Amino acid sequence: MQTDGQPKAIIAFVHGFSDHCNSYYDLFPTLASYGVEIRALDQRGWGRSVTDTASRGRTGGTEVVMSDFHSFVTSIFDSVKSTSSSDRDASPSETPAVFIMGHSKGGAEVLYYALNSSLDLPPIAGVLAYSPLIALHPSTRPWNLTVFLGRIASKVLPSFQLVQPLNEYLMSRDKRICDEWRQDPLCHDTGTLEGIGGMLDRGAWLEGEQVGKDCKYKGPVWVCHGSADEINSYEASRSFVERLESDDKTFKSYEGAYHKLHGEPEGVKEALAKDVAEWILNRSEVPANHNAPALKL
């Protein structure tokens, strides 16, 4: 989602499980109205990247997921550098800062990428994760034995597909959002043993005591969660931020909100867009435009 004119900042965005980058309603255009450009893609195995049923959920393991995201992020830095080089009148302060952001599964991925990736990180200006899959909510969490057996099976049959239906009415307090998600053919609820195992392993690492220690990335981190989310654990997100060793870390709670904060009623979706824009622009040395148009849904 492009801005009118030169962007003040750019977000490399990662969607969630059984989701795609065109299902974020007015979040992206509202951020663009603040001067924050969004660049997003449908990850391997999701959305429009799926060409047939056999490719649903075939994300690969963590190494592949991180490599794919790294290629995406570095391509953004390359394009920013190319644009700045071609615009000789542009000053360094006018070059947009690049942030990484994700929702749910994608939220855990951007945190893991910044904090535990073996890849050479580009100079990202900040990391934002909302409703991240650090841990599943206790009501949806599989038994430990199931997880253990699944990890063993993933070594033998990594591409074996599993349909993992989520309760659509846990997505949002707005029934329209729930029904739209369930009826969207691009939200297929299908993962593989390898992909689901990697997703849970990345979350388990983020739950560990080692978070933030000896990491290459030492920059700002912003995490938010709805307190009534029954898909991913609110407490795991809050605890993660408490344990994170960072001089610039924020945990934002949206009281009573469900999983899809970008589709939540009662002013939550508007607050999310405003909070994200202000946090980013405060770290881009650019003032936020508080007269940005209201979010509509």
Coordinates of C-alpha atoms in Angstrom, one line a residue:
M1 CA 0.0 0.0 0.0
Q2 CA 1.7 3.2 -1.2
T3 CA 1.5 6.6 0.3
D4 CA 0.8 9.9 -1.5
G5 CA 4.2 11.2 -2.2
Q6 CA 7.5 10.1 -0.5
P7 CA 6.9 7.7 2.4
K8 CA 8.1 8.6 5.8
A9 CA 8.7 5.0 6.7
I10 CA 8.2 1.6 5.1
I11 CA 6.8 -1.6 6.8
A12 CA 7.7 -5.1 5.6
F13 CA 4.6 -7.0 6.7
V14 CA 4.0 -10.7 7.4
H15 CA 0.5 -12.1 7.6
G16 CA -0.8 -14.8 9.9
F17 CA -1.7 -18.5 9.7
S18 CA -4.5 -19.3 7.2
D19 CA -4.4 -15.7 6.0
H20 CA -3.1 -13.5 3.2
C21 CA -1.9 -9.9 2.7
N22 CA -5.1 -8.6 1.2
S23 CA -7.3 -9.4 4.3
Y24 CA -6.1 -6.6 6.5
Y25 CA -9.1 -4.3 5.8
D26 CA -8.3 -0.6 6.3
L27 CA -5.2 -1.1 8.4
F28 CA -2.9 -0.6 5.4
P29 CA -4.6 2.4 3.8
T30 CA -4.9 4.1 7.2
L31 CA -1.2 3.6 7.8
A32 CA -0.5 5.0 4.3
S33 CA -2.5 8.1 5.2
Y34 CA 0.1 8.7 8.0
G35 CA 2.9 8.4 5.4
V36 CA 3.8 4.8 6.3
E37 CA 4.0 2.6 3.2
I38 CA 3.2 -1.1 3.6
R39 CA 4.9 -3.8 1.5
A40 CA 3.5 -7.3 1.9
L41 CA 3.3 -10.6 0.1
D42 CA 1.5 -13.9 0.4
Q43 CA 4.1 -16.3 1.9
R44 CA 4.9 -19.7 0.4
G45 CA 1.9 -21.9 1.0
W46 CA -0.5 -19.1 1.7
G47 CA -2.9 -16.9 -0.2
R48 CA -2.2 -16.3 -3.9
S49 CA 1.1 -18.1 -3.6
V50 CA -0.9 -21.3 -3.6
T51 CA -1.3 -22.8 -7.1
D52 CA -3.0 -26.0 -6.2
T53 CA -4.3 -27.9 -3.1
A54 CA -1.0 -29.8 -2.8
S55 CA 0.9 -26.6 -2.2
R56 CA -1.4 -25.4 0.6
G57 CA 0.6 -24.7 3.8
R58 CA 3.8 -25.9 2.3
T59 CA 5.9 -23.2 3.9
G60 CA 9.0 -25.3 4.5
G61 CA 10.8 -25.3 7.8
T62 CA 12.2 -22.4 9.8
E63 CA 15.3 -22.1 7.6
V64 CA 13.1 -21.7 4.5
V65 CA 10.7 -19.3 6.2
M66 CA 13.5 -17.1 7.5
S67 CA 15.3 -17.1 4.1
D68 CA 12.1 -16.1 2.3
F69 CA 11.5 -13.3 4.6
H70 CA 15.1 -12.2 4.5
S71 CA 15.0 -12.0 0.7
F72 CA 11.8 -9.9 0.9
V73 CA 13.3 -7.5 3.5
T74 CA 16.6 -7.1 1.7
S75 CA 14.8 -6.4 -1.6
I76 CA 13.0 -3.5 0.1
F77 CA 16.3 -2.1 1.3
D78 CA 17.7 -2.5 -2.2
S79 CA 14.8 -0.6 -3.7
V80 CA 15.1 2.2 -1.1
K81 CA 18.8 2.5 -1.8
S82 CA 18.1 2.5 -5.6
T83 CA 15.5 5.2 -5.3
S84 CA 17.7 7.4 -3.0
S85 CA 20.6 7.0 -5.4
S86 CA 18.5 8.2 -8.4
D87 CA 17.1 11.2 -6.4
R88 CA 20.2 13.3 -6.0
D89 CA 18.3 16.0 -4.3
A90 CA 17.2 13.7 -1.5
S91 CA 18.9 14.2 1.9
P92 CA 19.7 11.2 4.1
S93 CA 17.0 12.3 6.5
E94 CA 14.5 11.9 3.7
T95 CA 15.3 8.2 3.1
P96 CA 12.5 6.2 4.7
A97 CA 13.3 4.0 7.6
V98 CA 12.3 0.3 7.2
F99 CA 10.4 -1.6 9.9
I100 CA 9.3 -5.2 10.0
M101 CA 5.8 -6.1 11.3
G102 CA 3.7 -9.2 11.6
H103 CA 0.4 -10.5 12.8
S104 CA -0.1 -13.8 14.7
K105 CA 2.2 -16.4 13.1
G106 CA 3.8 -13.5 11.2
G107 CA 4.3 -11.6 14.5
A108 CA 6.4 -14.5 15.9
E109 CA 8.3 -14.7 12.6
V110 CA 9.5 -11.1 12.7
L111 CA 10.5 -11.4 16.3
Y112 CA 12.4 -14.6 15.6
Y113 CA 14.0 -13.1 12.5
A114 CA 15.3 -10.1 14.4
L115 CA 16.4 -11.9 17.6
N116 CA 17.5 -15.4 16.6
S117 CA 18.2 -15.5 12.9
S118 CA 21.6 -16.5 11.7
L119 CA 21.2 -14.3 8.7
D120 CA 23.0 -10.9 8.3
L121 CA 20.3 -8.4 9.3
P122 CA 19.8 -5.2 7.3
P123 CA 19.5 -2.0 9.4
I124 CA 15.9 -2.4 10.3
A125 CA 14.6 0.5 12.4
G126 CA 12.1 -1.4 14.5
V127 CA 10.1 -4.6 15.0
L128 CA 6.4 -4.7 15.6
A129 CA 4.3 -7.8 16.4
Y130 CA 0.6 -7.9 17.2
S131 CA -1.2 -10.9 18.6
P132 CA 2.0 -12.9 18.0
L133 CA 2.1 -16.7 18.1
I134 CA 4.6 -17.0 21.0
A135 CA 2.3 -19.5 22.6
L136 CA -1.2 -20.7 21.8
H137 CA -4.0 -19.9 24.2
P138 CA -4.4 -22.6 26.8
S139 CA -7.9 -23.5 25.4
T140 CA -6.4 -24.2 21.9
R141 CA -3.0 -25.6 22.9
P142 CA -2.4 -29.2 21.8
W143 CA -1.3 -31.8 24.3
N144 CA 2.5 -32.1 24.8
L145 CA 2.3 -35.7 23.6
T146 CA 0.6 -34.6 20.4
V147 CA 3.3 -32.0 19.8
F148 CA 6.1 -34.5 20.5
L149 CA 4.6 -37.1 18.2
G150 CA 4.0 -34.5 15.5
R151 CA 7.7 -33.4 15.6
I152 CA 8.8 -37.0 15.2
A153 CA 6.4 -37.5 12.3
S154 CA 7.5 -34.3 10.6
K155 CA 11.0 -35.8 10.2
V156 CA 9.5 -38.6 8.2
L157 CA 6.6 -36.9 6.4
P158 CA 7.5 -33.2 6.5
S159 CA 5.0 -32.3 3.7
F160 CA 2.1 -34.2 5.1
Q161 CA -0.9 -31.8 5.2
L162 CA -3.1 -31.2 8.2
V163 CA -6.2 -29.1 8.2
Q164 CA -6.2 -27.1 11.5
P165 CA -9.6 -25.4 11.5
L166 CA -9.7 -22.3 13.7
N167 CA -12.9 -21.1 15.4
E168 CA -13.9 -18.1 13.3
Y169 CA -15.8 -16.5 16.1
L170 CA -12.6 -16.1 18.1
M171 CA -11.2 -13.9 15.4
S172 CA -13.2 -10.7 16.2
R173 CA -16.1 -9.4 18.2
D174 CA -17.5 -8.2 14.9
K175 CA -19.4 -11.2 13.4
R176 CA -19.0 -9.8 9.9
I177 CA -15.2 -10.1 10.2
C178 CA -15.6 -13.7 11.4
D179 CA -17.9 -14.7 8.6
E180 CA -15.7 -13.0 5.9
W181 CA -12.7 -14.9 7.1
R182 CA -14.5 -18.2 7.1
Q183 CA -15.8 -17.7 3.6
D184 CA -12.5 -16.5 2.2
P185 CA -11.2 -19.3 -0.1
L186 CA -7.6 -18.1 0.4
C187 CA -7.9 -18.8 4.1
H188 CA -7.5 -22.6 3.8
D189 CA -6.6 -23.7 7.4
T190 CA -4.0 -26.1 6.0
G191 CA -0.5 -26.6 7.3
T192 CA 2.1 -29.3 7.0
L193 CA 3.8 -31.2 9.8
E194 CA 7.1 -29.4 9.0
G195 CA 5.5 -26.0 8.8
I196 CA 3.4 -26.3 12.0
G197 CA 6.3 -27.8 13.9
G198 CA 8.5 -24.9 12.8
M199 CA 5.9 -22.5 13.9
L200 CA 5.6 -24.0 17.3
D201 CA 9.4 -24.3 17.7
R202 CA 9.8 -20.6 16.9
G203 CA 7.2 -19.7 19.5
A204 CA 8.9 -22.0 22.1
W205 CA 12.2 -20.2 21.5
L206 CA 10.5 -16.8 22.1
E207 CA 9.1 -18.2 25.3
G208 CA 12.5 -19.1 26.6
E209 CA 14.7 -17.3 29.1
Q210 CA 17.4 -16.6 26.5
V211 CA 15.3 -14.0 24.6
G212 CA 17.2 -11.0 23.6
K213 CA 20.6 -12.2 24.9
D214 CA 23.5 -12.1 22.5
C215 CA 21.3 -11.0 19.6
K216 CA 22.5 -8.9 16.7
Y217 CA 19.4 -6.8 16.8
K218 CA 19.3 -4.3 19.7
G219 CA 16.7 -1.9 18.3
P220 CA 13.1 -1.0 19.3
V221 CA 10.5 -3.6 19.7
W222 CA 6.7 -3.1 20.0
V223 CA 4.3 -5.9 20.9
C224 CA 0.6 -5.6 21.4
H225 CA -2.2 -8.1 22.2
G226 CA -5.9 -8.2 22.9
S227 CA -6.6 -9.3 26.4
A228 CA -9.5 -11.5 25.3
D229 CA -7.6 -13.3 22.5
E230 CA -8.4 -17.0 22.8
I231 CA -6.2 -18.1 19.8
N232 CA -2.8 -16.9 20.9
S233 CA -1.7 -16.3 24.5
Y234 CA -1.9 -12.7 25.7
E235 CA 0.1 -13.7 28.8
A236 CA 2.9 -15.1 26.6
S237 CA 3.2 -11.8 24.8
R238 CA 3.3 -9.8 28.0
S239 CA 5.9 -12.1 29.5
F240 CA 8.0 -12.0 26.4
V241 CA 8.3 -8.2 26.6
E242 CA 9.1 -8.3 30.3
R243 CA 12.0 -10.8 29.7
L244 CA 13.3 -9.1 26.5
E245 CA 16.6 -7.4 27.0
S246 CA 16.0 -4.1 25.2
D247 CA 16.4 -0.4 26.0
D248 CA 13.3 0.4 23.8
K249 CA 10.5 -2.1 24.3
T250 CA 6.8 -1.6 24.5
F251 CA 3.9 -3.9 25.4
K252 CA 0.5 -2.5 24.5
S253 CA -2.7 -4.1 25.8
Y254 CA -6.1 -3.7 24.1
E255 CA -8.5 -4.6 26.8
G256 CA -11.3 -7.0 25.8
A257 CA -10.1 -7.3 22.3
Y258 CA -9.9 -10.5 20.3
H259 CA -7.3 -11.9 17.8
K260 CA -7.7 -9.8 14.7
L261 CA -7.1 -6.4 16.2
H262 CA -7.3 -4.8 12.7
G263 CA -10.9 -6.0 12.5
E264 CA -12.0 -5.2 16.1
P265 CA -14.9 -2.9 16.8
E266 CA -15.3 -0.3 19.6
G267 CA -12.4 1.9 18.4
V268 CA -9.8 -0.9 18.6
K269 CA -8.9 -1.0 14.9
E270 CA -8.6 2.8 14.8
A271 CA -6.4 2.8 17.9
L272 CA -4.2 0.0 16.5
A273 CA -3.5 2.0 13.3
K274 CA -2.8 5.2 15.2
D275 CA -0.6 3.5 17.8
V276 CA 1.5 1.8 15.1
A277 CA 1.9 4.9 13.0
E278 CA 2.9 7.1 16.0
W279 CA 5.4 4.5 17.3
I280 CA 7.0 4.2 13.9
L281 CA 7.1 7.9 13.1
N282 CA 8.6 8.7 16.5
R283 CA 11.4 6.4 15.6
S284 CA 11.7 7.7 12.1
E285 CA 12.3 11.3 13.2
V286 CA 9.1 12.3 11.5
P287 CA 6.1 13.7 13.3
A288 CA 2.8 11.8 13.0
N289 CA -0.1 13.4 11.1
H290 CA -2.8 13.4 13.7
N291 CA -5.3 14.6 11.1
A292 CA -5.2 11.4 9.3
P293 CA -8.7 10.2 8.1
A294 CA -10.6 7.9 10.4
L295 CA -10.6 4.2 9.6
K296 CA -13.8 2.9 7.9
L297 CA -15.0 -0.7 7.8

